[in-house]
Each structure stands twice: as C-alpha cells, then as structure tokens.
Amino acid sequence: MSKQKRIAIITSGGDAPGMNPAIRAITLKALKCNFQVIGYYCGYNGLIDEHYTELTTRHVNDIIHRGGTIIKSARCPAMHTESGLLQAANSLRKCHVDSLIVIGGDGSFKGAEALAKHWSGQIIGIPGTIDNDINGTDATIGFYTAIDTALGCIDKIRDTAQAFERTFVVEVMGRDCGIIAMEAGLASGAEQIICKELIDDEQLFLDKLKEDVALSLANDAAHSYVLVMAEHSLSISAQELAEQLKTHTGVDSRSAILGYVQRGGAPVAGDRILATQLGIEAVKHVKLGHTGIMIGVENGQVKTTKLADTSDTHARNIDFVAKLKEYRL
Ligand code: F6P
C-alpha cells in the first residue's frame, strides 16, 4: 500500500462547468488510493484563512451534473503579496497537506508557481476555465459547456435577427482569448467573428468590417447578419459597434452581451469526461511524487506541461486561427 498522503483541492478564478466533476474524480480516486482529501473554500483565500472541509464519498457522489463548484471559487489578490504567499504556505504545513491540486486558469497557475517558492509539497494543476486559454491541453474544463451555452443563445438571437432583418453584435466571454468567439462563431454560422487574434490594425479592421457588412446586406436585403465578438477585442463596446454598423449600413442593428450565463449550468458530457480524466490522472501523478505540472489532453493523449509553460499560448492561437480561416464559409 502506498504512503497515505493528504491531498488538498482548490477551485480558483472564474468558476467553470466541470469543476465539480473534477473534484469528484480526484476525491474518489484519492480515497481508492487510501489518501485523505480536503477542499479549501474560495480558492487561495481558503488557504490563507485556513477554511476547508474534508471531502468524502458522501460529499461528491451527487455533483457530477452540477455547475459551479461545491468548494466555491474566487480570485485572490493576496496571492500577489509576499505575506499572502507565506500565510498560504503556513496553512498547508499546519494542515499537513502533502499535495495541492489547483483547478483553475492562468492566474491560478501563476499563484501556484509563486507558492512553490514557499512550500515544498507537490503542486499539480488541472486546467479549469471557460476561456480555453491554457497551453498544454486542447480544451480546458468548462470550455465545451460555455461554447454550447453561447451557441444556444446565438441561435436564439438569430431568430430575431431573421424575423426583424436586423444585424446583431453578440459579445462572448474569453478574457483576452478569442477561442470562445471563434468556436461559437463557427458553430453558429456567424457572418463575422471578431477577436484580437484576427486584428492587426483596429481602424483598418473596422473599416473593412463595415464595408463587408454593408455589401452583404445590400446584396441580400432579407438577410439576418450576426457578428460574434470576443470581449476585450476592440476599443469600442458591442453596443457602439452595433450603432456604427447601423449608421454605416442603414440597417437596424442591436447588441447582446452573453456574459455570465456562459460560466453556469450543468456541464456537458465533454466537460464531465475531461474533468474525470484529468482528476484521475492528477491523483496518479500525486502518487508518483510529481510536482510543478499541469495535466492536459492533446490529440486524445494525456500529457503534462510544466506550470511555467502553461501561459505560452502563441502556438495554439495560431492553430485556432488557421482552423477558423480554413473552415469559415
Ligand atoms: O476567466 C473566466 C472569465 O469568465 C472571463 O471570460 C472573464 O473575462 C472573466 O472571467 C470575468 O471575471 P470576473 O467574474 O472576475 O469579473
């Protein structure tokens, strides 16, 4: 029998559908390995405040289908300070934690790296964010659900766009990453997709965009026209863009910001399966004594990436843009 370890889990940063299935998988697998599991509440804040709960089968047997996270999530500005990091490290020592599993995104992994300078236990990352902006995995937990949610909303907006012959600018989340916009745009057959990855010069981009929309509407007056726009992709808001399009084309234009609906709801099968796979693999790596890594899945294969390399998304952005250019009609 392997040495009994004590594993702590946090869910950190923006909550994502699939975090609960990941907590479930880690807990059930760890208990099978005869490990103990605790969950700190509210991300790194729980570490600093020593606020945690033991996790057992009873806590996780009915959560695979639930959005959000049973141990709550939060951002934690204190992790950017030396005193916050020291408090977090002390709390882990006090609680006799051997291994910390961080389910979160880029900011959470940066926090994990900083913490590793003050605490010698194992740290394993699991990518959990709707943004899908992490190097070392094809998808992050929550992304598949967010896309489906965005898609459902865009399809509904299309109905009004069609009925009223209106142009719609629909803003989706993604922080600084346009992958939600690209995938939801592809899946919904959006006439335009707007995201930073596609823009070199904003003014040129906007001028061309307005011309393209005007031309398309002039050629087909009964056309519904949907632009899917990633948040933070332009210096103007979705509403301002809709107003400019209306002025330029003479066609009634509206905007809709999808916002937090994309973070909520029951995780779709893809997220539940990914979360289960990554949770189980994380415990295997705990057992092997590994640290400083994130577990991901690329091309169907489980792989590990150093936490320090998870924010280098340059290559995967190029792949996503190439896919978009190839397959958009
Ligand atoms: O990282 C997930 C995310 O929902 C981003 O898409 C968005 O930009 C951000 O979080 C919003 O963060 P908050 O909920 O802290 O305002």
PDB file of C-alpha atoms in Angstrom, residues 3-206:
ATOM      1  CA  LYS A   3       2.130   6.043   1.839  1.00  0.00           C
ATOM      2  CA  GLN A   4      -1.041   7.757   2.975  1.00  0.00           C
ATOM      3  CA  LYS A   5      -0.965  11.269   1.597  1.00  0.00           C
ATOM      4  CA  ARG A   6      -3.144  14.231   2.336  1.00  0.00           C
ATOM      5  CA  ILE A   7      -4.362  15.963  -0.808  1.00  0.00           C
ATOM      6  CA  ALA A   8      -5.890  19.436  -0.826  1.00  0.00           C
ATOM      7  CA  ILE A   9      -8.005  20.743  -3.699  1.00  0.00           C
ATOM      8  CA  ILE A  10      -8.831  24.325  -4.603  1.00  0.00           C
ATOM      9  CA  THR A  11     -11.003  25.670  -7.406  1.00  0.00           C
ATOM     10  CA  SER A  12      -9.681  29.098  -8.256  1.00  0.00           C
ATOM     11  CA  GLY A  13     -10.505  32.015 -10.556  1.00  0.00           C
ATOM     12  CA  GLY A  14     -13.653  32.088 -12.701  1.00  0.00           C
ATOM     13  CA  ASP A  15     -15.845  29.080 -11.919  1.00  0.00           C
ATOM     14  CA  ALA A  16     -16.314  26.740 -14.855  1.00  0.00           C
ATOM     15  CA  PRO A  17     -18.848  23.980 -15.508  1.00  0.00           C
ATOM     16  CA  GLY A  18     -16.960  20.751 -14.878  1.00  0.00           C
ATOM     17  CA  MET A  19     -15.133  21.837 -11.749  1.00  0.00           C
ATOM     18  CA  ASN A  20     -17.470  19.658  -9.661  1.00  0.00           C
ATOM     19  CA  PRO A  21     -16.848  16.525 -11.749  1.00  0.00           C
ATOM     20  CA  ALA A  22     -13.106  17.189 -11.329  1.00  0.00           C
ATOM     21  CA  ILE A  23     -13.474  17.455  -7.535  1.00  0.00           C
ATOM     22  CA  ARG A  24     -15.479  14.221  -7.610  1.00  0.00           C
ATOM     23  CA  ALA A  25     -12.889  12.364  -9.684  1.00  0.00           C
ATOM     24  CA  ILE A  26      -9.957  13.497  -7.546  1.00  0.00           C
ATOM     25  CA  THR A  27     -11.772  12.616  -4.327  1.00  0.00           C
ATOM     26  CA  LEU A  28     -12.971   9.181  -5.398  1.00  0.00           C
ATOM     27  CA  LYS A  29      -9.645   8.210  -6.962  1.00  0.00           C
ATOM     28  CA  ALA A  30      -7.676   9.522  -3.973  1.00  0.00           C
ATOM     29  CA  LEU A  31      -9.864   7.650  -1.500  1.00  0.00           C
ATOM     30  CA  LYS A  32      -9.285   4.469  -3.515  1.00  0.00           C
ATOM     31  CA  CYS A  33      -5.548   5.086  -3.103  1.00  0.00           C
ATOM     32  CA  ASN A  34      -6.110   5.395   0.639  1.00  0.00           C
ATOM     33  CA  PHE A  35      -5.294   9.137   0.564  1.00  0.00           C
ATOM     34  CA  GLN A  36      -7.138  11.783   2.559  1.00  0.00           C
ATOM     35  CA  VAL A  37      -8.753  14.700   0.724  1.00  0.00           C
ATOM     36  CA  ILE A  38      -9.650  18.177   1.863  1.00  0.00           C
ATOM     37  CA  GLY A  39     -11.095  21.059  -0.126  1.00  0.00           C
ATOM     38  CA  TYR A  40     -10.167  24.643   0.691  1.00  0.00           C
ATOM     39  CA  TYR A  41     -13.024  27.098   0.173  1.00  0.00           C
ATOM     40  CA  CYS A  42     -12.932  30.070  -2.205  1.00  0.00           C
ATOM     41  CA  GLY A  43      -9.676  29.303  -3.992  1.00  0.00           C
ATOM     42  CA  TYR A  44      -6.462  30.579  -2.444  1.00  0.00           C
ATOM     43  CA  ASN A  45      -8.498  32.636   0.056  1.00  0.00           C
ATOM     44  CA  GLY A  46      -9.369  29.408   1.857  1.00  0.00           C
ATOM     45  CA  LEU A  47      -5.679  28.547   2.140  1.00  0.00           C
ATOM     46  CA  ILE A  48      -4.885  31.908   3.643  1.00  0.00           C
ATOM     47  CA  ASP A  49      -7.865  31.767   6.021  1.00  0.00           C
ATOM     48  CA  GLU A  50      -7.423  28.045   6.786  1.00  0.00           C
ATOM     49  CA  HIS A  51     -11.014  27.487   5.733  1.00  0.00           C
ATOM     50  CA  TYR A  52     -11.511  23.959   4.484  1.00  0.00           C
ATOM     51  CA  THR A  53     -13.593  20.826   4.663  1.00  0.00           C
ATOM     52  CA  GLU A  54     -12.763  17.160   4.467  1.00  0.00           C
ATOM     53  CA  LEU A  55     -14.064  15.585   1.260  1.00  0.00           C
ATOM     54  CA  THR A  56     -15.525  12.093   1.333  1.00  0.00           C
ATOM     55  CA  THR A  57     -17.647   9.968  -0.978  1.00  0.00           C
ATOM     56  CA  ARG A  58     -20.736  11.471   0.614  1.00  0.00           C
ATOM     57  CA  HIS A  59     -19.688  14.983  -0.444  1.00  0.00           C
ATOM     58  CA  VAL A  60     -19.081  14.131  -4.079  1.00  0.00           C
ATOM     59  CA  ASN A  61     -21.457  11.338  -5.048  1.00  0.00           C
ATOM     60  CA  ASP A  62     -24.134  13.664  -6.401  1.00  0.00           C
ATOM     61  CA  ILE A  63     -22.200  16.514  -8.021  1.00  0.00           C
ATOM     62  CA  ILE A  64     -21.095  15.284 -11.458  1.00  0.00           C
ATOM     63  CA  HIS A  65     -24.011  17.079 -13.123  1.00  0.00           C
ATOM     64  CA  ARG A  66     -23.803  20.332 -11.171  1.00  0.00           C
ATOM     65  CA  GLY A  67     -22.344  23.632 -12.404  1.00  0.00           C
ATOM     66  CA  GLY A  68     -20.301  25.903 -10.152  1.00  0.00           C
ATOM     67  CA  THR A  69     -18.065  24.331  -7.523  1.00  0.00           C
ATOM     68  CA  ILE A  70     -19.018  22.874  -4.134  1.00  0.00           C
ATOM     69  CA  ILE A  71     -15.862  24.340  -2.578  1.00  0.00           C
ATOM     70  CA  LYS A  72     -16.525  27.751  -4.174  1.00  0.00           C
ATOM     71  CA  SER A  73     -14.098  29.816  -6.176  1.00  0.00           C
ATOM     72  CA  ALA A  74     -12.677  33.311  -6.078  1.00  0.00           C
ATOM     73  CA  ARG A  75      -9.838  35.474  -7.245  1.00  0.00           C
ATOM     74  CA  CYS A  76      -7.267  36.193  -4.546  1.00  0.00           C
ATOM     75  CA  PRO A  77      -5.290  39.454  -4.729  1.00  0.00           C
ATOM     76  CA  ALA A  78      -3.395  38.439  -1.555  1.00  0.00           C
ATOM     77  CA  MET A  79      -1.545  35.791  -3.560  1.00  0.00           C
ATOM     78  CA  HIS A  80       0.270  38.668  -5.279  1.00  0.00           C
ATOM     79  CA  THR A  81       1.822  39.621  -1.956  1.00  0.00           C
ATOM     80  CA  GLU A  82       4.670  38.010  -0.056  1.00  0.00           C
ATOM     81  CA  SER A  83       2.669  37.898   3.178  1.00  0.00           C
ATOM     82  CA  GLY A  84      -0.276  36.201   1.432  1.00  0.00           C
ATOM     83  CA  LEU A  85       2.014  33.545  -0.023  1.00  0.00           C
ATOM     84  CA  LEU A  86       3.644  32.925   3.359  1.00  0.00           C
ATOM     85  CA  GLN A  87       0.253  32.579   5.022  1.00  0.00           C
ATOM     86  CA  ALA A  88      -0.901  30.128   2.356  1.00  0.00           C
ATOM     87  CA  ALA A  89       2.280  28.064   2.739  1.00  0.00           C
ATOM     88  CA  ASN A  90       1.986  28.033   6.543  1.00  0.00           C
ATOM     89  CA  SER A  91      -1.614  26.937   6.337  1.00  0.00           C
ATOM     90  CA  LEU A  92      -0.666  23.984   4.109  1.00  0.00           C
ATOM     91  CA  ARG A  93       2.046  22.953   6.592  1.00  0.00           C
ATOM     92  CA  LYS A  94      -0.297  23.354   9.549  1.00  0.00           C
ATOM     93  CA  CYS A  95      -2.863  21.158   7.829  1.00  0.00           C
ATOM     94  CA  HIS A  96      -0.219  18.527   6.970  1.00  0.00           C
ATOM     95  CA  VAL A  97      -1.035  18.772   3.287  1.00  0.00           C
ATOM     96  CA  ASP A  98       1.341  16.782   1.048  1.00  0.00           C
ATOM     97  CA  SER A  99      -0.150  17.674  -2.305  1.00  0.00           C
ATOM     98  CA  LEU A 100      -2.170  20.606  -3.601  1.00  0.00           C
ATOM     99  CA  ILE A 101      -4.302  20.221  -6.727  1.00  0.00           C
ATOM    100  CA  VAL A 102      -5.218  23.570  -8.268  1.00  0.00           C
ATOM    101  CA  ILE A 103      -8.196  23.577 -10.637  1.00  0.00           C
ATOM    102  CA  GLY A 104      -8.130  26.922 -12.410  1.00  0.00           C
ATOM    103  CA  GLY A 105      -6.679  29.027 -15.177  1.00  0.00           C
ATOM    104  CA  ASP A 106      -3.647  31.078 -15.968  1.00  0.00           C
ATOM    105  CA  GLY A 107      -3.762  33.347 -12.877  1.00  0.00           C
ATOM    106  CA  SER A 108      -4.287  30.365 -10.584  1.00  0.00           C
ATOM    107  CA  PHE A 109      -1.252  28.592 -12.026  1.00  0.00           C
ATOM    108  CA  LYS A 110       0.863  31.710 -11.568  1.00  0.00           C
ATOM    109  CA  GLY A 111      -0.260  31.691  -7.929  1.00  0.00           C
ATOM    110  CA  ALA A 112       0.758  28.021  -7.701  1.00  0.00           C
ATOM    111  CA  GLU A 113       4.210  28.777  -9.057  1.00  0.00           C
ATOM    112  CA  ALA A 114       4.692  31.612  -6.592  1.00  0.00           C
ATOM    113  CA  LEU A 115       3.508  29.381  -3.752  1.00  0.00           C
ATOM    114  CA  ALA A 116       6.031  26.693  -4.723  1.00  0.00           C
ATOM    115  CA  LYS A 117       8.805  29.091  -3.699  1.00  0.00           C
ATOM    116  CA  HIS A 118       7.498  28.963  -0.108  1.00  0.00           C
ATOM    117  CA  TRP A 119       6.173  25.444   0.199  1.00  0.00           C
ATOM    118  CA  SER A 120       7.920  22.204  -0.714  1.00  0.00           C
ATOM    119  CA  GLY A 121       4.836  19.991  -1.181  1.00  0.00           C
ATOM    120  CA  GLN A 122       3.575  18.733  -4.533  1.00  0.00           C
ATOM    121  CA  ILE A 123       1.535  21.073  -6.723  1.00  0.00           C
ATOM    122  CA  ILE A 124      -0.474  19.744  -9.669  1.00  0.00           C
ATOM    123  CA  GLY A 125      -2.585  21.923 -11.964  1.00  0.00           C
ATOM    124  CA  ILE A 126      -5.813  20.983 -13.731  1.00  0.00           C
ATOM    125  CA  PRO A 127      -6.971  23.459 -16.403  1.00  0.00           C
ATOM    126  CA  GLY A 128     -10.409  24.717 -15.377  1.00  0.00           C
ATOM    127  CA  THR A 129     -11.711  27.853 -17.085  1.00  0.00           C
ATOM    128  CA  ILE A 130     -14.260  28.531 -19.789  1.00  0.00           C
ATOM    129  CA  ASP A 131     -11.640  30.635 -21.629  1.00  0.00           C
ATOM    130  CA  ASN A 132      -9.605  27.709 -23.043  1.00  0.00           C
ATOM    131  CA  ASP A 133      -6.512  29.883 -22.966  1.00  0.00           C
ATOM    132  CA  ILE A 134      -4.002  27.432 -21.492  1.00  0.00           C
ATOM    133  CA  ASN A 135      -1.065  25.871 -23.274  1.00  0.00           C
ATOM    134  CA  GLY A 136      -0.764  22.080 -22.906  1.00  0.00           C
ATOM    135  CA  THR A 137      -4.343  20.997 -23.457  1.00  0.00           C
ATOM    136  CA  ASP A 138      -6.760  21.095 -26.375  1.00  0.00           C
ATOM    137  CA  ALA A 139      -9.569  22.133 -24.047  1.00  0.00           C
ATOM    138  CA  THR A 140      -9.911  23.417 -20.526  1.00  0.00           C
ATOM    139  CA  ILE A 141     -12.669  22.139 -18.254  1.00  0.00           C
ATOM    140  CA  GLY A 142     -15.730  24.331 -18.846  1.00  0.00           C
ATOM    141  CA  PHE A 143     -14.961  25.292 -22.415  1.00  0.00           C
ATOM    142  CA  TYR A 144     -17.273  22.754 -24.081  1.00  0.00           C
ATOM    143  CA  THR A 145     -20.224  23.819 -21.929  1.00  0.00           C
ATOM    144  CA  ALA A 146     -19.519  27.525 -22.460  1.00  0.00           C
ATOM    145  CA  ILE A 147     -19.471  27.015 -26.230  1.00  0.00           C
ATOM    146  CA  ASP A 148     -22.759  25.120 -26.130  1.00  0.00           C
ATOM    147  CA  THR A 149     -24.340  27.799 -23.956  1.00  0.00           C
ATOM    148  CA  ALA A 150     -23.106  30.589 -26.211  1.00  0.00           C
ATOM    149  CA  LEU A 151     -24.268  28.659 -29.261  1.00  0.00           C
ATOM    150  CA  GLY A 152     -27.769  28.162 -27.849  1.00  0.00           C
ATOM    151  CA  CYS A 153     -28.008  31.904 -27.175  1.00  0.00           C
ATOM    152  CA  ILE A 154     -26.677  32.908 -30.603  1.00  0.00           C
ATOM    153  CA  ASP A 155     -29.144  30.539 -32.307  1.00  0.00           C
ATOM    154  CA  LYS A 156     -31.984  32.252 -30.444  1.00  0.00           C
ATOM    155  CA  ILE A 157     -30.687  35.712 -31.317  1.00  0.00           C
ATOM    156  CA  ARG A 158     -30.506  34.584 -34.948  1.00  0.00           C
ATOM    157  CA  ASP A 159     -34.268  34.017 -34.866  1.00  0.00           C
ATOM    158  CA  THR A 160     -34.885  37.669 -34.025  1.00  0.00           C
ATOM    159  CA  ALA A 161     -32.209  38.796 -36.468  1.00  0.00           C
ATOM    160  CA  GLN A 162     -34.039  36.832 -39.164  1.00  0.00           C
ATOM    161  CA  ALA A 163     -37.541  37.931 -38.186  1.00  0.00           C
ATOM    162  CA  PHE A 164     -36.658  41.622 -37.895  1.00  0.00           C
ATOM    163  CA  GLU A 165     -33.967  41.671 -40.583  1.00  0.00           C
ATOM    164  CA  ARG A 166     -31.602  43.096 -38.038  1.00  0.00           C
ATOM    165  CA  THR A 167     -27.881  42.963 -37.577  1.00  0.00           C
ATOM    166  CA  PHE A 168     -26.695  41.674 -34.207  1.00  0.00           C
ATOM    167  CA  VAL A 169     -23.344  42.025 -32.472  1.00  0.00           C
ATOM    168  CA  VAL A 170     -23.127  39.274 -29.847  1.00  0.00           C
ATOM    169  CA  GLU A 171     -20.345  39.566 -27.289  1.00  0.00           C
ATOM    170  CA  VAL A 172     -18.979  36.381 -25.721  1.00  0.00           C
ATOM    171  CA  MET A 173     -16.519  35.913 -22.848  1.00  0.00           C
ATOM    172  CA  GLY A 174     -12.944  34.672 -23.055  1.00  0.00           C
ATOM    173  CA  ARG A 175     -10.913  37.277 -21.172  1.00  0.00           C
ATOM    174  CA  ASP A 176      -8.123  38.063 -23.684  1.00  0.00           C
ATOM    175  CA  CYS A 177      -8.599  34.932 -25.747  1.00  0.00           C
ATOM    176  CA  GLY A 178     -10.841  34.705 -28.814  1.00  0.00           C
ATOM    177  CA  ILE A 179     -11.323  30.942 -28.843  1.00  0.00           C
ATOM    178  CA  ILE A 180     -14.885  31.017 -27.471  1.00  0.00           C
ATOM    179  CA  ALA A 181     -15.772  33.588 -30.150  1.00  0.00           C
ATOM    180  CA  MET A 182     -14.077  31.550 -32.882  1.00  0.00           C
ATOM    181  CA  GLU A 183     -15.699  28.226 -31.961  1.00  0.00           C
ATOM    182  CA  ALA A 184     -19.145  29.637 -31.140  1.00  0.00           C
ATOM    183  CA  GLY A 185     -18.923  31.732 -34.316  1.00  0.00           C
ATOM    184  CA  LEU A 186     -18.026  28.699 -36.429  1.00  0.00           C
ATOM    185  CA  ALA A 187     -20.748  26.556 -34.877  1.00  0.00           C
ATOM    186  CA  SER A 188     -23.447  29.207 -35.254  1.00  0.00           C
ATOM    187  CA  GLY A 189     -22.538  30.133 -38.808  1.00  0.00           C
ATOM    188  CA  ALA A 190     -21.876  33.724 -37.760  1.00  0.00           C
ATOM    189  CA  GLU A 191     -21.258  36.054 -40.694  1.00  0.00           C
ATOM    190  CA  GLN A 192     -18.362  37.690 -38.821  1.00  0.00           C
ATOM    191  CA  ILE A 193     -16.094  36.722 -35.955  1.00  0.00           C
ATOM    192  CA  ILE A 194     -14.240  39.468 -34.149  1.00  0.00           C
ATOM    193  CA  CYS A 195     -11.327  38.679 -31.869  1.00  0.00           C
ATOM    194  CA  LYS A 196      -7.893  40.086 -31.133  1.00  0.00           C
ATOM    195  CA  GLU A 197      -6.147  37.194 -32.852  1.00  0.00           C
ATOM    196  CA  LEU A 198      -7.627  38.355 -36.181  1.00  0.00           C
ATOM    197  CA  ILE A 199      -6.877  42.063 -35.800  1.00  0.00           C
ATOM    198  CA  ASP A 200      -3.593  43.790 -36.649  1.00  0.00           C
ATOM    199  CA  ASP A 201      -4.818  47.344 -37.086  1.00  0.00           C
ATOM    200  CA  GLU A 202      -8.162  48.079 -35.424  1.00  0.00           C
ATOM    201  CA  GLN A 203      -9.150  51.009 -37.644  1.00  0.00           C
ATOM    202  CA  LEU A 204      -8.398  49.113 -40.847  1.00  0.00           C
ATOM    203  CA  PHE A 205     -10.217  46.088 -39.475  1.00  0.00           C
ATOM    204  CA  LEU A 206     -13.303  48.143 -38.587  1.00  0.00           C
TER     205      LEU A 206
END
